Short mmCIF file of C-alpha atoms in Angstrom, two decimals:
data_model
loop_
_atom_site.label_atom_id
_atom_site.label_comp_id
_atom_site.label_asym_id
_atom_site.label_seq_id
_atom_site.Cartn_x
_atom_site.Cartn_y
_atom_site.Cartn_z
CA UNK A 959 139.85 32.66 62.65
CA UNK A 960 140.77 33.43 59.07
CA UNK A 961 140.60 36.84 60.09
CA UNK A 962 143.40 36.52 62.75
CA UNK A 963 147.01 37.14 62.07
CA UNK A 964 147.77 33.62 64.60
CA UNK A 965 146.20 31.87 62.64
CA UNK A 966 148.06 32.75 58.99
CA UNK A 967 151.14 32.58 61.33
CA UNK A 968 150.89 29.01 62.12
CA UNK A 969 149.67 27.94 58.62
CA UNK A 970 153.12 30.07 57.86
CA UNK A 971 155.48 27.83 60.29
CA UNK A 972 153.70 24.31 59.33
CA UNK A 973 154.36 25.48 55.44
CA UNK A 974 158.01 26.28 56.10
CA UNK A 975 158.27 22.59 58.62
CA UNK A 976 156.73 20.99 55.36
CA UNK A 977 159.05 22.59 52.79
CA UNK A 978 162.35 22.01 54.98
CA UNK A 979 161.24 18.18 55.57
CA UNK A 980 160.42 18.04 52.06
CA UNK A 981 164.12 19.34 51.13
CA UNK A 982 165.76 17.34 53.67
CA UNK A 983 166.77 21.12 55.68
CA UNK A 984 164.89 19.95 58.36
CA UNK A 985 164.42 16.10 59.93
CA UNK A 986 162.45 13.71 62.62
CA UNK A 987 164.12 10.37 62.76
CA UNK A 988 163.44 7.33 64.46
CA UNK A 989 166.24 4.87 64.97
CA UNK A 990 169.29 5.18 62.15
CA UNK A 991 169.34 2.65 59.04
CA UNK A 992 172.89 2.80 59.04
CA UNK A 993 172.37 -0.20 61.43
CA UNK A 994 170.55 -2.50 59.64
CA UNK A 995 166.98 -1.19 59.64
CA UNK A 996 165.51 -0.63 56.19
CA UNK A 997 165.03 3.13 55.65
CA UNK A 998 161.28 4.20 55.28
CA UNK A 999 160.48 6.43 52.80
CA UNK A 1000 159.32 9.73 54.14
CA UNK A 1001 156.20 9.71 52.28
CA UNK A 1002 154.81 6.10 53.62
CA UNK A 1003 152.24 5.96 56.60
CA UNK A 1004 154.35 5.04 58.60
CA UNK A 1005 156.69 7.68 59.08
CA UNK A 1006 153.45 10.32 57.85
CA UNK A 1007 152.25 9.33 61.46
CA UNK A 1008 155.47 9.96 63.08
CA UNK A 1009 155.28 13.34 61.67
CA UNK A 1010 151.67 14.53 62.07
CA UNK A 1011 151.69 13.20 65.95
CA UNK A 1012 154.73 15.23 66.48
CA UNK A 1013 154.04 18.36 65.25
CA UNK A 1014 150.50 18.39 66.15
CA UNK A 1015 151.92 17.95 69.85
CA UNK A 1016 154.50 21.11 69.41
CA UNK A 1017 153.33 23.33 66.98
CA UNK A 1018 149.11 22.91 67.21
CA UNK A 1019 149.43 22.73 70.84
CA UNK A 1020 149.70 26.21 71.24
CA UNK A 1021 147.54 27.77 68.88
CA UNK A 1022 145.10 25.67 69.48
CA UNK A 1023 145.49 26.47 73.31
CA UNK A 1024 145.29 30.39 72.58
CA UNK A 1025 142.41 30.07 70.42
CA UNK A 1026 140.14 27.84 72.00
CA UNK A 1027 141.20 28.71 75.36
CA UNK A 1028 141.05 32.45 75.04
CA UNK A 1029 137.79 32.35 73.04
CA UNK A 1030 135.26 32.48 76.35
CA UNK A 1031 137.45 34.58 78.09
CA UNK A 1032 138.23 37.13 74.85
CA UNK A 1033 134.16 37.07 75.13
CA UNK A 1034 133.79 38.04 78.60
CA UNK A 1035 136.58 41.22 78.00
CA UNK A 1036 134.25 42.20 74.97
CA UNK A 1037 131.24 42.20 77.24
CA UNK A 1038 129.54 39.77 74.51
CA UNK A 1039 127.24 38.44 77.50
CA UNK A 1040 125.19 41.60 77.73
CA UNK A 1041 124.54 40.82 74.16
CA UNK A 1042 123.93 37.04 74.16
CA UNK A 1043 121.59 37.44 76.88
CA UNK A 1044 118.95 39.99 74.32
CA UNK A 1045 118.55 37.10 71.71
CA UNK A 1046 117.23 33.72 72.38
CA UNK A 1047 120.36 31.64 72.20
CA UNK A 1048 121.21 29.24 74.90
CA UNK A 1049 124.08 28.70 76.72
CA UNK A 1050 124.89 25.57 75.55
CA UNK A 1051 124.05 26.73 72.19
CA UNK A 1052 126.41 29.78 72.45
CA UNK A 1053 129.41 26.95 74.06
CA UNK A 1054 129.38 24.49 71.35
CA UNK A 1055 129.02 26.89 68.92
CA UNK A 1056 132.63 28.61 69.94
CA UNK A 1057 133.71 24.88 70.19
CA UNK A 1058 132.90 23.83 67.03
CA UNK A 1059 134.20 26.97 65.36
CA UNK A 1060 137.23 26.43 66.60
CA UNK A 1061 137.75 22.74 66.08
CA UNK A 1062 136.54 23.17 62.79
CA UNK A 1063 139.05 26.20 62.08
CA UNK A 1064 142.28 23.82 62.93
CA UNK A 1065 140.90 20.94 61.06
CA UNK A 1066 141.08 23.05 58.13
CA UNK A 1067 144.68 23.95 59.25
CA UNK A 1068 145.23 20.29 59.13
CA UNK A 1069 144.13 19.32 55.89
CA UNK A 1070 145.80 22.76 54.61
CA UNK A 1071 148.96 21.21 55.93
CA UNK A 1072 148.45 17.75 54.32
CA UNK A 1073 147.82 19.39 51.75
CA UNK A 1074 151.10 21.22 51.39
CA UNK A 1075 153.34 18.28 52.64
CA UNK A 1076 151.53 16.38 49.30
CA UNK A 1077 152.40 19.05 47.47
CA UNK A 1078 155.81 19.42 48.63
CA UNK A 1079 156.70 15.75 48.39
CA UNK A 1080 155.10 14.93 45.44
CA UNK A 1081 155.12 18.57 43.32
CA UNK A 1082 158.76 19.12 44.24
CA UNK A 1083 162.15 17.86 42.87
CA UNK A 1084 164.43 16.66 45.44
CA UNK A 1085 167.61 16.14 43.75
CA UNK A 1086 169.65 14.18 45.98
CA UNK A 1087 167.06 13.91 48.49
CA UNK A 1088 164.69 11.73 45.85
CA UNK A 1089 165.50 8.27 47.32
CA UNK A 1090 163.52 9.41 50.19
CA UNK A 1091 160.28 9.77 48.39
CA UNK A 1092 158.04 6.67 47.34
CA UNK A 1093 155.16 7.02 45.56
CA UNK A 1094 152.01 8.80 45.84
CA UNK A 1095 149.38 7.26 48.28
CA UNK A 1096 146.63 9.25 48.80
CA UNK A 1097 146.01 6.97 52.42
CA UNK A 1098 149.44 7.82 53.37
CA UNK A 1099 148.34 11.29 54.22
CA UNK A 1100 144.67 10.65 55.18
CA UNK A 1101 144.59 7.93 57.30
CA UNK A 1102 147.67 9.42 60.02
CA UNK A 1103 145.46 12.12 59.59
CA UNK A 1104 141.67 10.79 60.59
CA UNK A 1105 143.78 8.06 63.10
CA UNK A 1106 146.34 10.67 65.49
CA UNK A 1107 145.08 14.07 63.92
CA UNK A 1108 141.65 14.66 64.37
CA UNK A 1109 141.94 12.62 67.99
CA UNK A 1110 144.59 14.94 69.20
CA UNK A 1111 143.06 18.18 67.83
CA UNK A 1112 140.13 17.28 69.36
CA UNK A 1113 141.80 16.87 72.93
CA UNK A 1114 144.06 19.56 72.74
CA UNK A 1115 140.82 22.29 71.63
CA UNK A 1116 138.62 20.87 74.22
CA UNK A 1117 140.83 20.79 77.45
CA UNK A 1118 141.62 23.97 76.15
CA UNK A 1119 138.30 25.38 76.06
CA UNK A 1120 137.31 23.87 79.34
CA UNK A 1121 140.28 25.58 81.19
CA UNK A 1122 139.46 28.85 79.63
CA UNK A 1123 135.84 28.24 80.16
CA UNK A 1124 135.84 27.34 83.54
CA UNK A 1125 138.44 29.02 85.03
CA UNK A 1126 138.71 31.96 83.02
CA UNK A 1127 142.54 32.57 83.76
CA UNK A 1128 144.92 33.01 80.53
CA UNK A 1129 147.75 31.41 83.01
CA UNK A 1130 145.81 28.20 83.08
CA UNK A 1131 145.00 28.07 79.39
CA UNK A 1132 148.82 28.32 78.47
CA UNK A 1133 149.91 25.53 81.68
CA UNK A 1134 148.15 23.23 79.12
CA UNK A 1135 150.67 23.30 76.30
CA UNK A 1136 153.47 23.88 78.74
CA UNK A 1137 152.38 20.55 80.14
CA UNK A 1138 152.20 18.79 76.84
CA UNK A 1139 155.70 19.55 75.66
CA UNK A 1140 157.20 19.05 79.27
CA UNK A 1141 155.60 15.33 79.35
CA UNK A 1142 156.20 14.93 75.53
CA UNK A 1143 160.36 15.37 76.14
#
């Protein structure tokens, strides 16, 4: 995946979501604190979780969807089977293999994006935006992360692979994400 230009474009977009949350361009609230209700600061677990569950629904959703979904049938177009079928891999070899490349691919997107939010909340001044920042936590980042994060990614790459697997229709491997953000609003 490092070699494909989808995959440096969503590493691109989560960088830029980071930076603009991080600036206070760009926002996700839950409920106002104008009414009472303490404001979180946008660095505690709390609102970390808020975050990562969001954007993991609306932007991972569909790259995950393309890459895991078009991965058997990008295969079959390739005529890789002609291939597979002279060594002695197995099928179910040759499956989880293309699973776990790909799952492993967008955890690494993950933990490149955690890894830019903690740089961009913690590396960054703010200005006027500084209230919003508590301190550094290293749990504040990993534990939204191993809780909603890996779950989700998980989900979203294999219902993605199993529609492109089984089916083999690119229409079906993009009703996935379609279905996600139509439920999600």
């Amino acid at each position: 995946n490092l070699r494909r230009p989808m995959f440096w474009v969503q590493i691109a977009i989560l960088a830029l979501m980071a930076y603009g949350l991080a600036n206070g361009n760009a926002r996700i609230q839950s409920g106002d604190a104008r009414v009472g209700g303490e404001k979180a600061w946008m660095t505690s677990e709390f609102a970390m979780s808020q975050l990562l569950i969001l954007l993991i629904s609306i932007c991972y959703v569909f790259f995950i969807s393309v890459a895991a979904g078009m991965s058997m049938i990008r295969d079959d177009e390739q005529k890789v089977g002609e291939l597979l079928h002279a060594t002695p891999l197995k099928p179910e070899e040759y499956v989880w293999g293309k699973f776990l490349a790909v799952l492993m691919s967008f955890f690494g997107v993950l933990f490149v994006h955690l890894g830019l939010t903690i740089a961009f909340h913690h590396l960054m001044p703010h200005g006027a935006n500084a209230e919003a920042f508590g301190p550094f936590a290293l749990q504040n980042y990993l534990r939204p992360a191993l809780v909603f994060g890996l779950p989700t990614i998980v989900l979203f790459t294999g219902v993605s692979f199993a529609v492109g697997g089984v089916t083999r229709k690119p229409v079906l491997v993009f009703a996935f994400p379609m279905a996600v953000l139509m439920v999600g609003i």
